[in-house]
Amino acid sequence: LDSEFGIILAKLPKLVDLEIDGPARNITSAAMSCPNLQRVSYQVASRPHLDEALAALVNVPQLKVLELRVKNFMLCSEQLRVIGMLPLIEIRLDSFIYKQQPTLSRSSYSHVDNDGVKALVDSICNRWSAVPIEMQPLKLSLCGATALTHDAVSALLRLPILTELDIGGCCRVIAMDKMRLVAKVRAGREMLESGRRPSMRNSRFPGLFL
């Protein structure tokens, strides 16, 4: 999209859903012109573009769903911390390559690693500890993150309430850990259906008391 995109967006102040790729300035324009944005889907091909996009998205108060299709780079821990700070109920951090051809094995490529997942979970838990009213059921997708192992699973299990998880293509996650994640999601859905509220441990060990 060219510079005229900002002019178009200025005429759409009630826009709530945006799906886009290309330069991050398009996200910046949307953040400035569309304060009611609730969902952003962004195909991003470089770390600097994502940094710019996240800097804009922190100023979108109604944002609830963020979908990133990551192409040819690894998300760093700091970027994932910023994502965890956003008041999101659905986070989809998927590999562009996996989404294009999910049946092909790409064990040597990953857009998220264990440290990144830990940073994301820590950020979400710290935000919920500071502002408990923001604690809501979370949907998460990490499709194609082939570097994830037991350490990432252990981090995910610390999320207070997880009601949907997609780890398609995460080929290093063993069967036992997958069963643990299934149980985690099932517990989250049962909690949601029962109307019970999750509670946090102290900020040093954020997690869930059932």
XYZ file of N, CA, C and O in Angstrom:
840
model
N 0.840 -1.195 0.000
C 0.000 0.000 0.000
C 0.870 1.238 0.000
O 1.934 1.290 0.599
N 0.392 2.314 -0.661
C 1.192 3.527 -0.737
C 0.718 4.542 0.288
O -0.101 4.260 1.160
N 1.223 5.751 0.160
C 0.934 6.778 1.158
C -0.534 7.161 1.182
O -1.005 7.744 2.166
N -1.278 6.857 0.126
C -2.697 7.189 0.099
C -3.506 6.334 1.071
O -4.654 6.647 1.369
N -2.892 5.256 1.567
C -3.604 4.386 2.492
C -4.001 5.138 3.757
O -5.082 4.941 4.305
N -3.115 6.021 4.212
C -3.429 6.819 5.395
C -4.633 7.706 5.174
O -5.443 7.913 6.092
N -4.775 8.224 3.970
C -5.928 9.070 3.639
C -7.209 8.241 3.676
O -8.250 8.692 4.167
N -7.128 7.026 3.163
C -8.290 6.134 3.176
C -8.700 5.822 4.609
O -9.874 5.884 4.975
N -7.707 5.482 5.430
C -8.007 5.128 6.815
C -8.618 6.292 7.585
O -9.449 6.087 8.470
N -8.210 7.496 7.266
C -8.753 8.671 7.955
C -10.260 8.794 7.750
O -10.950 9.427 8.548
N -10.767 8.156 6.692
C -12.198 8.190 6.417
C -12.937 7.002 7.040
O -14.139 6.854 6.862
N -12.182 6.159 7.782
C -12.780 4.949 8.379
C -12.513 4.907 9.883
O -11.959 3.932 10.409
N -12.930 5.913 10.622
C -12.619 5.940 12.065
C -13.291 4.826 12.858
O -12.853 4.528 13.970
N -14.329 4.199 12.302
C -15.032 3.133 13.025
C -14.550 1.742 12.628
O -15.142 0.744 13.043
N -13.484 1.670 11.863
C -12.935 0.382 11.448
C -12.521 -0.444 12.664
O -11.850 0.056 13.569
N -12.924 -1.723 12.699
C -12.601 -2.576 13.845
C -11.729 -3.773 13.467
O -11.183 -4.432 14.351
N -11.578 -4.056 12.174
C -10.860 -5.260 11.740
C -9.938 -4.896 10.586
O -10.388 -4.326 9.590
N -8.646 -5.222 10.726
C -7.674 -4.866 9.700
C -6.758 -6.045 9.427
O -6.153 -6.603 10.343
N -6.649 -6.436 8.163
C -5.724 -7.487 7.736
C -4.809 -6.905 6.681
O -5.284 -6.379 5.666
N -3.495 -7.005 6.902
C -2.580 -6.201 6.096
C -1.196 -6.841 6.059
O -0.842 -7.657 6.904
N -0.402 -6.467 5.059
C 1.023 -6.782 5.049
C 1.768 -5.531 4.582
O 1.179 -4.462 4.493
N 3.055 -5.676 4.315
C 3.804 -4.532 3.840
C 4.427 -3.710 4.955
O 4.592 -4.183 6.076
N 4.766 -2.457 4.643
C 5.472 -1.612 5.616
C 4.672 -1.379 6.883
O 3.439 -1.299 6.863
N 5.375 -1.230 7.986
C 4.716 -1.016 9.264
C 4.026 0.330 9.351
O 3.173 0.535 10.213
N 4.370 1.253 8.459
C 3.698 2.560 8.512
C 2.196 2.426 8.262
O 1.418 3.292 8.670
N 1.789 1.328 7.603
C 0.361 1.099 7.414
C -0.326 0.804 8.753
O -1.454 1.237 8.993
N 0.364 0.068 9.618
C -0.164 -0.184 10.961
C -0.191 1.110 11.761
O -1.147 1.397 12.493
N 0.856 1.904 11.628
C 0.914 3.188 12.333
C -0.239 4.093 11.914
O -0.886 4.729 12.759
N -0.518 4.139 10.629
C -1.640 4.945 10.139
C -2.959 4.446 10.708
O -3.816 5.246 11.106
N -3.119 3.126 10.753
C -4.358 2.557 11.290
C -4.517 2.883 12.769
O -5.609 3.209 13.236
N -3.425 2.808 13.522
C -3.488 3.101 14.960
C -3.880 4.549 15.215
O -4.588 4.860 16.177
N -3.431 5.434 14.347
C -3.730 6.858 14.511
C -5.153 7.195 14.095
O -5.808 8.040 14.716
N -5.648 6.536 13.072
C -6.930 6.922 12.477
C -8.107 6.073 12.938
O -9.255 6.493 12.780
N -7.831 4.886 13.484
C -8.907 3.938 13.797
C -8.810 3.483 15.256
O -8.364 2.359 15.544
N -9.221 4.324 16.193
C -9.074 3.999 17.617
C -9.935 2.829 18.077
O -9.726 2.313 19.173
N -10.895 2.404 17.244
C -11.789 1.306 17.627
C -11.323 -0.049 17.108
O -12.059 -1.035 17.209
N -10.110 -0.116 16.567
C -9.602 -1.386 16.061
C -9.630 -2.448 17.157
O -9.133 -2.235 18.260
N -10.196 -3.611 16.825
C -10.248 -4.728 17.769
C -9.425 -5.917 17.307
O -8.978 -6.723 18.125
N -9.213 -6.028 15.999
C -8.432 -7.138 15.456
C -7.475 -6.626 14.399
O -7.867 -5.872 13.504
N -6.207 -7.036 14.513
C -5.199 -6.725 13.509
C -4.502 -8.012 13.111
O -4.023 -8.766 13.975
N -4.458 -8.274 11.815
C -3.732 -9.406 11.261
C -2.646 -8.843 10.347
O -2.945 -8.105 9.407
N -1.397 -9.193 10.626
C -0.270 -8.552 9.945
C 0.735 -9.605 9.500
O 1.250 -10.357 10.316
N 1.001 -9.639 8.193
C 2.080 -10.479 7.672
C 3.354 -9.647 7.697
O 3.472 -8.657 6.982
N 4.301 -10.049 8.528
C 5.481 -9.216 8.779
C 6.743 -9.977 8.387
O 6.900 -11.149 8.701
N 7.645 -9.273 7.696
C 8.817 -9.933 7.126
C 10.133 -9.426 7.694
O 11.201 -9.825 7.215
N 10.089 -8.552 8.691
C 11.346 -8.093 9.282
C 11.128 -7.650 10.716
O 10.048 -7.185 11.082
N 12.178 -7.776 11.518
C 12.105 -7.382 12.921
C 11.864 -5.879 13.083
O 11.047 -5.477 13.929
N 12.529 -5.010 12.309
C 12.253 -3.566 12.451
C 10.803 -3.207 12.137
O 10.221 -2.333 12.793
N 10.213 -3.851 11.137
C 8.808 -3.581 10.823
C 7.914 -3.960 12.000
O 6.960 -3.235 12.340
N 8.218 -5.094 12.639
C 7.403 -5.504 13.776
C 7.588 -4.550 14.954
O 6.621 -4.212 15.639
N 8.807 -4.107 15.192
C 9.041 -3.138 16.267
C 8.194 -1.885 16.063
O 7.570 -1.376 17.003
N 8.167 -1.385 14.835
C 7.383 -0.182 14.534
C 5.889 -0.438 14.706
O 5.156 0.395 15.253
N 5.441 -1.611 14.251
C 4.017 -1.937 14.368
C 3.597 -2.050 15.836
O 2.551 -1.528 16.233
N 4.418 -2.700 16.648
C 4.069 -2.864 18.063
C 4.060 -1.526 18.789
O 3.225 -1.295 19.676
N 4.978 -0.643 18.420
C 4.998 0.681 19.033
C 3.703 1.434 18.757
O 3.246 2.237 19.585
N 3.096 1.176 17.596
C 1.817 1.809 17.269
C 0.657 1.108 17.971
O -0.264 1.757 18.474
N 0.705 -0.214 18.038
C -0.426 -0.974 18.582
C -0.611 -0.775 20.081
O -1.719 -0.971 20.594
N 0.433 -0.407 20.802
C 0.258 -0.164 22.238
C -0.663 1.025 22.494
O -1.143 1.214 23.618
N -0.923 1.807 21.445
C -1.808 2.973 21.578
C -3.215 2.707 21.048
O -3.970 3.651 20.816
N -3.557 1.430 20.841
C -4.891 1.058 20.378
C -5.622 0.383 21.538
O -5.471 -0.835 21.760
N -6.400 1.114 22.311
C -6.944 0.583 23.570
C -7.956 -0.542 23.406
O -8.146 -1.338 24.322
N -8.635 -0.619 22.247
C -9.679 -1.622 22.056
C -9.166 -2.918 21.439
O -9.944 -3.855 21.235
N -7.875 -2.987 21.142
C -7.325 -4.157 20.463
C -7.476 -5.412 21.321
O -7.049 -5.441 22.475
N -8.088 -6.450 20.753
C -8.314 -7.702 21.464
C -7.684 -8.906 20.773
O -7.397 -9.906 21.428
N -7.488 -8.819 19.469
C -6.963 -9.955 18.708
C -5.777 -9.490 17.866
O -5.894 -8.526 17.108
N -4.652 -10.168 18.017
C -3.474 -9.873 17.204
C -3.017 -11.155 16.524
O -2.742 -12.163 17.190
N -2.946 -11.097 15.206
C -2.463 -12.228 14.422
C -1.220 -11.775 13.656
O -1.283 -10.824 12.876
N -0.115 -12.461 13.885
C 1.114 -12.192 13.150
C 1.484 -13.427 12.341
O 1.564 -14.529 12.883
N 1.697 -13.238 11.042
C 2.226 -14.296 10.189
C 3.676 -13.914 9.910
O 3.955 -13.017 9.109
N 4.578 -14.584 10.596
C 5.981 -14.180 10.639
C 6.757 -14.853 9.512
O 6.743 -16.081 9.377
N 7.455 -14.028 8.734
C 8.127 -14.519 7.532
C 9.637 -14.279 7.621
O 10.095 -13.146 7.644
N 10.377 -15.370 7.755
C 11.837 -15.361 7.609
C 12.607 -14.649 8.715
O 13.697 -14.125 8.476
N 12.079 -14.601 9.928
C 12.890 -14.113 11.043
C 12.331 -14.652 12.354
O 11.209 -15.156 12.409
N 13.138 -14.553 13.395
C 12.773 -15.041 14.721
C 12.285 -13.879 15.577
O 12.949 -12.841 15.683
N 11.121 -14.045 16.190
C 10.648 -13.052 17.143
C 11.574 -13.041 18.350
O 11.896 -14.091 18.903
N 12.007 -11.847 18.775
C 12.891 -11.769 19.929
C 12.070 -11.678 21.214
O 10.875 -11.364 21.197
N 12.726 -11.930 22.332
C 12.032 -11.950 23.619
C 11.404 -10.602 23.934
O 10.295 -10.541 24.492
N 12.074 -9.508 23.596
C 11.526 -8.187 23.912
C 10.241 -7.926 23.131
O 9.288 -7.344 23.664
N 10.184 -8.344 21.881
C 8.957 -8.186 21.104
C 7.824 -8.990 21.727
O 6.685 -8.507 21.811
N 8.123 -10.176 22.197
C 7.094 -11.012 22.808
C 6.652 -10.450 24.160
O 5.494 -10.576 24.539
N 7.556 -9.792 24.865
C 7.149 -9.113 26.105
C 6.154 -7.998 25.813
O 5.174 -7.824 26.535
N 6.412 -7.239 24.750
C 5.491 -6.166 24.374
C 4.128 -6.737 24.004
O 3.082 -6.212 24.414
N 4.105 -7.821 23.236
C 2.837 -8.454 22.868
C 2.087 -8.899 24.126
O 0.874 -8.729 24.236
N 2.806 -9.452 25.094
C 2.175 -9.885 26.330
C 1.594 -8.741 27.140
O 0.679 -8.942 27.943
N 2.090 -7.542 26.946
C 1.580 -6.371 27.663
C 0.272 -5.851 27.078
O -0.452 -5.103 27.744
N -0.032 -6.231 25.845
C -1.256 -5.751 25.204
C -2.469 -6.476 25.782
O -2.397 -7.671 26.086
N -3.603 -5.793 25.933
C -4.799 -6.398 26.548
C -5.546 -7.325 25.588
O -6.707 -7.113 25.252
N -4.869 -8.379 25.165
C -5.397 -9.270 24.132
C -6.100 -10.483 24.740
O -5.718 -10.977 25.791
N -7.103 -10.977 24.030
C -7.748 -12.236 24.403
C -7.425 -13.336 23.385
O -7.743 -14.502 23.621
N -6.801 -12.958 22.287
C -6.405 -13.940 21.273
C -5.089 -13.488 20.650
O -4.984 -12.379 20.147
N -4.095 -14.370 20.710
C -2.771 -14.085 20.170
C -2.409 -15.212 19.216
O -2.318 -16.377 19.624
N -2.184 -14.876 17.958
C -1.806 -15.874 16.964
C -0.456 -15.474 16.373
O -0.364 -14.499 15.632
N 0.553 -16.233 16.726
C 1.922 -15.976 16.270
C 2.347 -17.173 15.431
O 2.926 -18.126 15.928
N 2.034 -17.120 14.153
C 2.201 -18.281 13.285
C 3.280 -18.050 12.231
O 3.488 -16.925 11.769
N 3.939 -19.123 11.857
C 4.931 -19.075 10.801
C 4.249 -18.936 9.441
O 3.355 -19.719 9.103
N 4.670 -17.946 8.684
C 4.122 -17.756 7.333
C 4.365 -19.004 6.483
O 3.473 -19.474 5.768
N 5.562 -19.573 6.585
C 5.901 -20.739 5.774
C 5.018 -21.924 6.150
O 4.513 -22.646 5.286
N 4.810 -22.136 7.449
C 3.954 -23.237 7.880
C 2.531 -23.047 7.369
O 1.891 -24.010 6.920
N 2.027 -21.838 7.438
C 0.665 -21.580 6.991
C 0.514 -21.799 5.487
O -0.562 -22.178 5.009
N 1.588 -21.573 4.734
C 1.532 -21.793 3.291
C 1.493 -23.284 2.960
O 0.738 -23.718 2.099
N 2.335 -24.073 3.656
C 2.410 -25.516 3.367
C 2.581 -26.287 4.681
O 3.671 -26.721 5.026
N 1.500 -26.470 5.417
C 1.613 -27.081 6.746
C 2.039 -28.544 6.745
O 2.474 -29.052 7.782
N 1.946 -29.229 5.622
C 2.283 -30.654 5.600
C 3.774 -30.904 5.436
O 4.244 -32.022 5.645
N 4.550 -29.882 5.076
C 5.983 -30.069 4.876
C 6.729 -29.889 6.190
O 6.423 -28.995 6.976
N 7.728 -30.731 6.419
C 8.532 -30.646 7.640
C 9.627 -29.600 7.464
O 10.383 -29.626 6.492
N 9.714 -28.688 8.426
C 10.752 -27.648 8.400
C 11.387 -27.557 9.789
O 11.352 -26.515 10.435
N 11.956 -28.649 10.234
C 12.456 -28.717 11.598
C 13.600 -27.752 11.866
O 13.896 -27.435 13.009
N 14.275 -27.273 10.812
C 15.415 -26.370 11.008
C 14.994 -24.912 11.096
O 15.829 -24.040 11.340
N 13.723 -24.630 10.897
C 13.267 -23.233 10.903
C 12.236 -23.019 11.999
O 11.334 -23.824 12.190
N 12.377 -21.931 12.737
C 11.387 -21.585 13.751
C 11.346 -20.080 13.911
O 12.365 -19.399 13.824
N 10.154 -19.541 14.137
C 9.998 -18.092 14.314
C 9.846 -17.715 15.784
O 9.812 -16.531 16.127
N 9.724 -18.713 16.670
C 9.641 -18.493 18.111
C 10.464 -19.575 18.795
O 10.430 -20.733 18.375
N 11.203 -19.211 19.857
C 11.958 -20.215 20.609
C 11.457 -20.291 22.054
O 10.529 -19.574 22.446
N 12.065 -21.161 22.842
C 11.631 -21.349 24.224
C 11.714 -20.068 25.039
O 10.803 -19.746 25.821
N 12.807 -19.332 24.890
C 12.963 -18.089 25.642
C 11.883 -17.076 25.276
O 11.399 -16.328 26.131
N 11.497 -17.064 24.006
C 10.434 -16.158 23.586
C 9.104 -16.495 24.219
O 8.364 -15.609 24.654
N 8.779 -17.784 24.289
C 7.530 -18.202 24.931
C 7.548 -17.841 26.412
O 6.556 -17.345 26.960
N 8.680 -18.050 27.075
C 8.798 -17.676 28.489
C 8.562 -16.171 28.667
O 7.867 -15.746 29.599
N 9.148 -15.366 27.772
C 8.977 -13.919 27.867
C 7.525 -13.522 27.669
O 7.003 -12.649 28.374
N 6.850 -14.159 26.723
C 5.439 -13.874 26.475
C 4.593 -14.225 27.694
O 3.765 -13.417 28.148
N 4.789 -15.406 28.238
C 4.001 -15.847 29.391
C 4.286 -14.973 30.609
O 3.358 -14.559 31.319
N 5.543 -14.658 30.860
C 5.884 -13.793 31.994
C 5.195 -12.445 31.873
O 4.663 -11.913 32.852
N 5.192 -11.892 30.670
C 4.586 -10.579 30.451
C 3.081 -10.614 30.674
O 2.505 -9.734 31.325
N 2.420 -11.656 30.151
C 0.972 -11.798 30.349
C 0.651 -11.942 31.839
O -0.236 -11.272 32.372
N 1.390 -12.815 32.526
C 1.117 -13.056 33.946
C 1.391 -11.813 34.786
O 0.640 -11.510 35.725
N 2.447 -11.095 34.474
C 2.756 -9.876 35.226
C 1.677 -8.819 35.025
O 1.308 -8.106 35.970
N 1.165 -8.710 33.796
C 0.092 -7.747 33.533
C -1.162 -8.126 34.308
O -1.811 -7.276 34.921
N -1.497 -9.398 34.296
C -2.691 -9.836 35.012
C -2.522 -9.703 36.525
O -3.478 -9.440 37.244
N -1.296 -9.898 37.019
C -1.056 -9.717 38.446
C -1.251 -8.260 38.848
O -1.785 -7.956 39.917
N -0.798 -7.353 37.986
C -0.898 -5.924 38.276
C -2.322 -5.410 38.126
O -2.769 -4.541 38.882
N -3.049 -5.951 37.136
C -4.419 -5.495 36.864
C -5.299 -6.735 36.719
O -5.601 -7.167 35.599
N -5.730 -7.340 37.828
C -6.494 -8.594 37.773
C -7.760 -8.504 36.928
O -8.203 -9.519 36.370
N -8.340 -7.321 36.813
C -9.579 -7.185 36.049
C -9.358 -7.510 34.572
O -10.296 -7.826 33.848
N -8.097 -7.432 34.100
C -7.794 -7.726 32.699
C -7.661 -9.224 32.436
O -7.528 -9.644 31.288
N -7.688 -10.049 33.483
C -7.520 -11.488 33.300
C -8.742 -12.084 32.612
O -9.840 -12.077 33.154
N -8.541 -12.556 31.398
C -9.634 -13.122 30.608
C -9.166 -14.411 29.954
O -7.961 -14.634 29.792
N -10.094 -15.282 29.539
C -9.706 -16.489 28.809
C -8.857 -16.139 27.596
O -9.157 -15.191 26.866
N -7.799 -16.897 27.394
C -6.843 -16.587 26.337
C -6.815 -17.692 25.293
O -6.778 -18.882 25.629
N -6.817 -17.283 24.018
C -6.589 -18.181 22.901
C -5.210 -17.884 22.329
O -4.854 -16.723 22.135
N -4.447 -18.939 22.053
C -3.059 -18.763 21.633
C -2.714 -19.730 20.513
O -3.125 -20.896 20.542
N -1.970 -19.241 19.530
C -1.492 -20.088 18.446
C -0.010 -19.826 18.218
O 0.425 -18.671 18.171
N 0.755 -20.912 18.081
C 2.204 -20.835 17.831
C 2.577 -21.782 16.691
O 3.600 -22.451 16.735
N 1.762 -21.827 15.668
C 1.944 -22.799 14.587
C 3.294 -22.627 13.889
O 3.694 -21.523 13.524
N 3.962 -23.755 13.701
C 5.218 -23.754 12.958
C 6.441 -23.412 13.781
O 7.538 -23.300 13.221
N 6.294 -23.284 15.090
C 7.440 -22.953 15.955
C 8.191 -24.237 16.286
O 8.021 -24.833 17.346
N 9.036 -24.658 15.380
C 9.665 -25.971 15.478
C 10.731 -26.052 16.565
O 11.171 -27.147 16.914
N 11.155 -24.913 17.117
C 12.189 -24.934 18.152
C 11.627 -25.197 19.542
O 12.383 -25.427 20.485
N 10.314 -25.180 19.702
C 9.728 -25.299 21.028
C 9.864 -26.716 21.569
O 9.623 -27.692 20.870
N 10.226 -26.792 22.862
C 10.405 -28.069 23.532
C 9.704 -28.036 24.897
O 8.839 -27.198 25.136
N 10.136 -28.918 25.794
C 9.537 -29.033 27.122
C 9.561 -27.702 27.884
O 8.616 -27.389 28.617
N 10.615 -26.929 27.722
C 10.717 -25.658 28.446
C 9.586 -24.704 28.059
O 9.036 -24.002 28.914
N 9.242 -24.665 26.787
C 8.131 -23.816 26.344
C 6.813 -24.320 26.903
O 5.954 -23.532 27.322
N 6.638 -25.634 26.933
C 5.413 -26.213 27.491
C 5.275 -25.842 28.967
O 4.198 -25.456 29.426
N 6.371 -25.948 29.715
C 6.336 -25.589 31.136
C 5.917 -24.139 31.327
O 5.187 -23.813 32.268
N 6.369 -23.271 30.431
C 5.960 -21.863 30.505
C 4.475 -21.714 30.207
O 3.750 -21.020 30.928
N 3.995 -22.368 29.175
C 2.582 -22.261 28.803
C 1.660 -22.758 29.913
O 0.563 -22.220 30.106
N 2.108 -23.734 30.667
C 1.288 -24.269 31.749
C 1.118 -23.275 32.890
O 0.248 -23.457 33.746
N 1.910 -22.210 32.902
C 1.785 -21.192 33.942
C 0.712 -20.148 33.624
O 0.385 -19.314 34.469
N 0.179 -20.174 32.418
C -0.877 -19.215 32.083
C -2.107 -19.484 32.940
O -2.540 -20.637 33.065
N -2.706 -18.463 33.531
C -3.840 -18.682 34.431
C -5.038 -19.361 33.783
O -5.629 -20.248 34.375
N -5.398 -18.946 32.568
C -6.544 -19.586 31.921
C -6.335 -19.573 30.411
O -6.263 -18.519 29.782
N -6.222 -20.764 29.857
C -5.985 -20.955 28.429
C -7.110 -21.818 27.881
O -7.303 -22.949 28.320
N -7.875 -21.276 26.928
C -9.038 -22.011 26.430
C -8.873 -22.519 25.000
O -9.710 -23.258 24.509
N -7.790 -22.119 24.341
C -7.523 -22.631 22.992
C -6.032 -22.518 22.727
O -5.419 -21.492 23.020
N -5.444 -23.562 22.171
C -4.017 -23.565 21.856
C -3.788 -24.355 20.577
O -4.226 -25.497 20.462
N -3.093 -23.753 19.633
C -2.750 -24.415 18.377
C -1.227 -24.474 18.275
O -0.568 -23.435 18.189
N -0.670 -25.690 18.312
C 0.775 -25.863 18.175
C 1.092 -26.765 16.983
O 2.040 -27.539 17.001
N 0.284 -26.637 15.935
C 0.541 -27.385 14.719
C 1.935 -27.097 14.193
O 2.350 -25.949 14.115
N 2.667 -28.154 13.843
C 4.009 -27.973 13.308
C 5.093 -27.821 14.353
O 6.267 -27.698 13.996
N 4.732 -27.840 15.631
C 5.734 -27.758 16.704
C 6.265 -29.172 16.948
O 5.888 -29.844 17.914
N 7.157 -29.609 16.086
C 7.511 -31.023 15.988
C 8.362 -31.531 17.137
O 8.507 -32.749 17.306
N 8.939 -30.653 17.946
C 9.782 -31.099 19.056
C 9.021 -31.211 20.380
O 9.612 -31.568 21.393
N 7.745 -30.903 20.371
C 6.932 -31.073 21.571
C 6.519 -32.541 21.650
O 5.854 -33.059 20.749
N 6.928 -33.224 22.719
C 6.694 -34.660 22.821
C 5.241 -34.954 23.205
O 4.510 -34.074 23.668
N 4.844 -36.214 23.027
C 3.454 -36.607 23.233
C 2.984 -36.331 24.662
O 1.859 -35.879 24.878
N 3.816 -36.611 25.653
C 3.414 -36.396 27.043
C 3.133 -34.915 27.306
O 2.161 -34.568 27.991
N 3.968 -34.048 26.758
C 3.741 -32.617 26.934
C 2.484 -32.155 26.204
O 1.777 -31.257 26.676
N 2.209 -32.744 25.068
C 0.968 -32.413 24.366
C -0.241 -32.789 25.217
O -1.232 -32.047 25.264
N -0.170 -33.926 25.901
C -1.265 -34.340 26.778
C -1.446 -33.349 27.926
O -2.568 -33.032 28.328
N -0.337 -32.839 28.444
C -0.418 -31.843 29.515
C -1.087 -30.567 29.022
O -1.881 -29.949 29.735
N -0.783 -30.174 27.801
C -1.393 -28.963 27.246
C -2.881 -29.172 26.968
O -3.686 -28.256 27.170
N -3.231 -30.373 26.505
C -4.652 -30.683 26.303
C -5.407 -30.559 27.614
O -6.505 -29.980 27.685
N -4.821 -31.096 28.692
C -5.451 -31.012 30.007
C -5.564 -29.557 30.467
O -6.559 -29.166 31.094
N -4.552 -28.754 30.146
C -4.569 -27.341 30.517
C -5.723 -26.615 29.838
O -6.454 -25.841 30.477
N -5.889 -26.847 28.546
C -6.967 -26.196 27.805
C -8.330 -26.689 28.301
O -9.269 -25.901 28.458
N -8.426 -27.979 28.563
C -9.683 -28.521 29.075
C -10.039 -27.869 30.417
O -11.201 -27.484 30.651
N -9.053 -27.712 31.285
C -9.294 -27.073 32.581
C -9.728 -25.622 32.404
O -10.611 -25.132 33.117
N -9.119 -24.942 31.434
C -9.500 -23.557 31.177
C -10.934 -23.436 30.698
O -11.671 -22.536 31.117
N -11.331 -24.350 29.818
C -12.710 -24.319 29.313
C -13.711 -24.662 30.416
O -14.786 -24.054 30.492
N -13.345 -25.611 31.261
C -14.239 -25.964 32.362
C -14.375 -24.808 33.344
O -15.465 -24.541 33.862
N -13.286 -24.107 33.592
C -13.347 -22.945 34.463
C -14.248 -21.866 33.873
O -15.053 -21.251 34.574
N -14.112 -21.646 32.559
C -14.935 -20.645 31.877
C -16.409 -21.010 31.973
O -17.258 -20.153 32.268
N -16.729 -22.280 31.749
C -18.124 -22.731 31.782
C -18.711 -22.662 33.189
O -19.901 -22.402 33.355
N -17.879 -22.864 34.192
C -18.374 -22.864 35.567
C -18.542 -21.467 36.142
O -19.199 -21.285 37.172
N -17.926 -20.495 35.483
C -18.002 -19.124 35.987
C -16.989 -18.801 37.060
O -16.970 -17.695 37.598
N -16.102 -19.772 37.402
C -15.063 -19.498 38.393
C -14.006 -18.575 37.812
O -13.794 -18.521 36.611
N -13.323 -17.859 38.678
C -12.265 -16.954 38.262
C -10.910 -17.529 38.668
O -10.751 -18.030 39.778
N -9.923 -17.470 37.781
C -8.574 -17.900 38.166
C -7.952 -16.889 39.116
O -8.343 -15.728 39.151
N -6.972 -17.338 39.902
C -6.242 -16.427 40.779
C -4.754 -16.602 40.546
O -4.293 -17.654 40.117
N -3.999 -15.540 40.833
C -2.574 -15.535 40.535
C -1.756 -15.889 41.766
O -2.110 -15.560 42.886
N -0.615 -16.521 41.539
C 0.387 -16.622 42.581
C 1.063 -15.263 42.704
O 0.701 -14.311 42.002
N 2.059 -15.160 43.555
C 2.752 -13.877 43.654
C 3.545 -13.609 42.384
O 3.770 -14.494 41.567
N 3.990 -12.384 42.221
C 4.600 -11.973 40.962
C 5.902 -12.709 40.663
O 6.337 -12.781 39.522
N 6.531 -13.281 41.708
C 7.768 -14.012 41.463
C 7.499 -15.331 40.757
O 8.314 -15.800 39.952
N 6.368 -15.955 41.075
C 5.997 -17.221 40.450
C 4.579 -17.110 39.885
O 3.633 -17.695 40.430
N 4.386 -16.337 38.815
C 3.033 -16.173 38.276
C 2.493 -17.502 37.782
O 3.192 -18.288 37.175
N 1.231 -17.751 38.067
C 0.630 -19.006 37.628
C -0.791 -19.119 38.108
O -1.451 -18.127 38.365
N -1.243 -20.317 38.278
C -2.652 -20.567 38.535
C -2.857 -21.365 39.810
O -2.185 -22.349 40.065
N -3.812 -20.912 40.627
C -4.326 -21.732 41.724
C -5.696 -22.261 41.319
O -6.583 -21.490 41.028
N -5.894 -23.550 41.304
C -7.212 -24.117 41.011
C -7.904 -24.491 42.302
O -7.249 -24.959 43.223
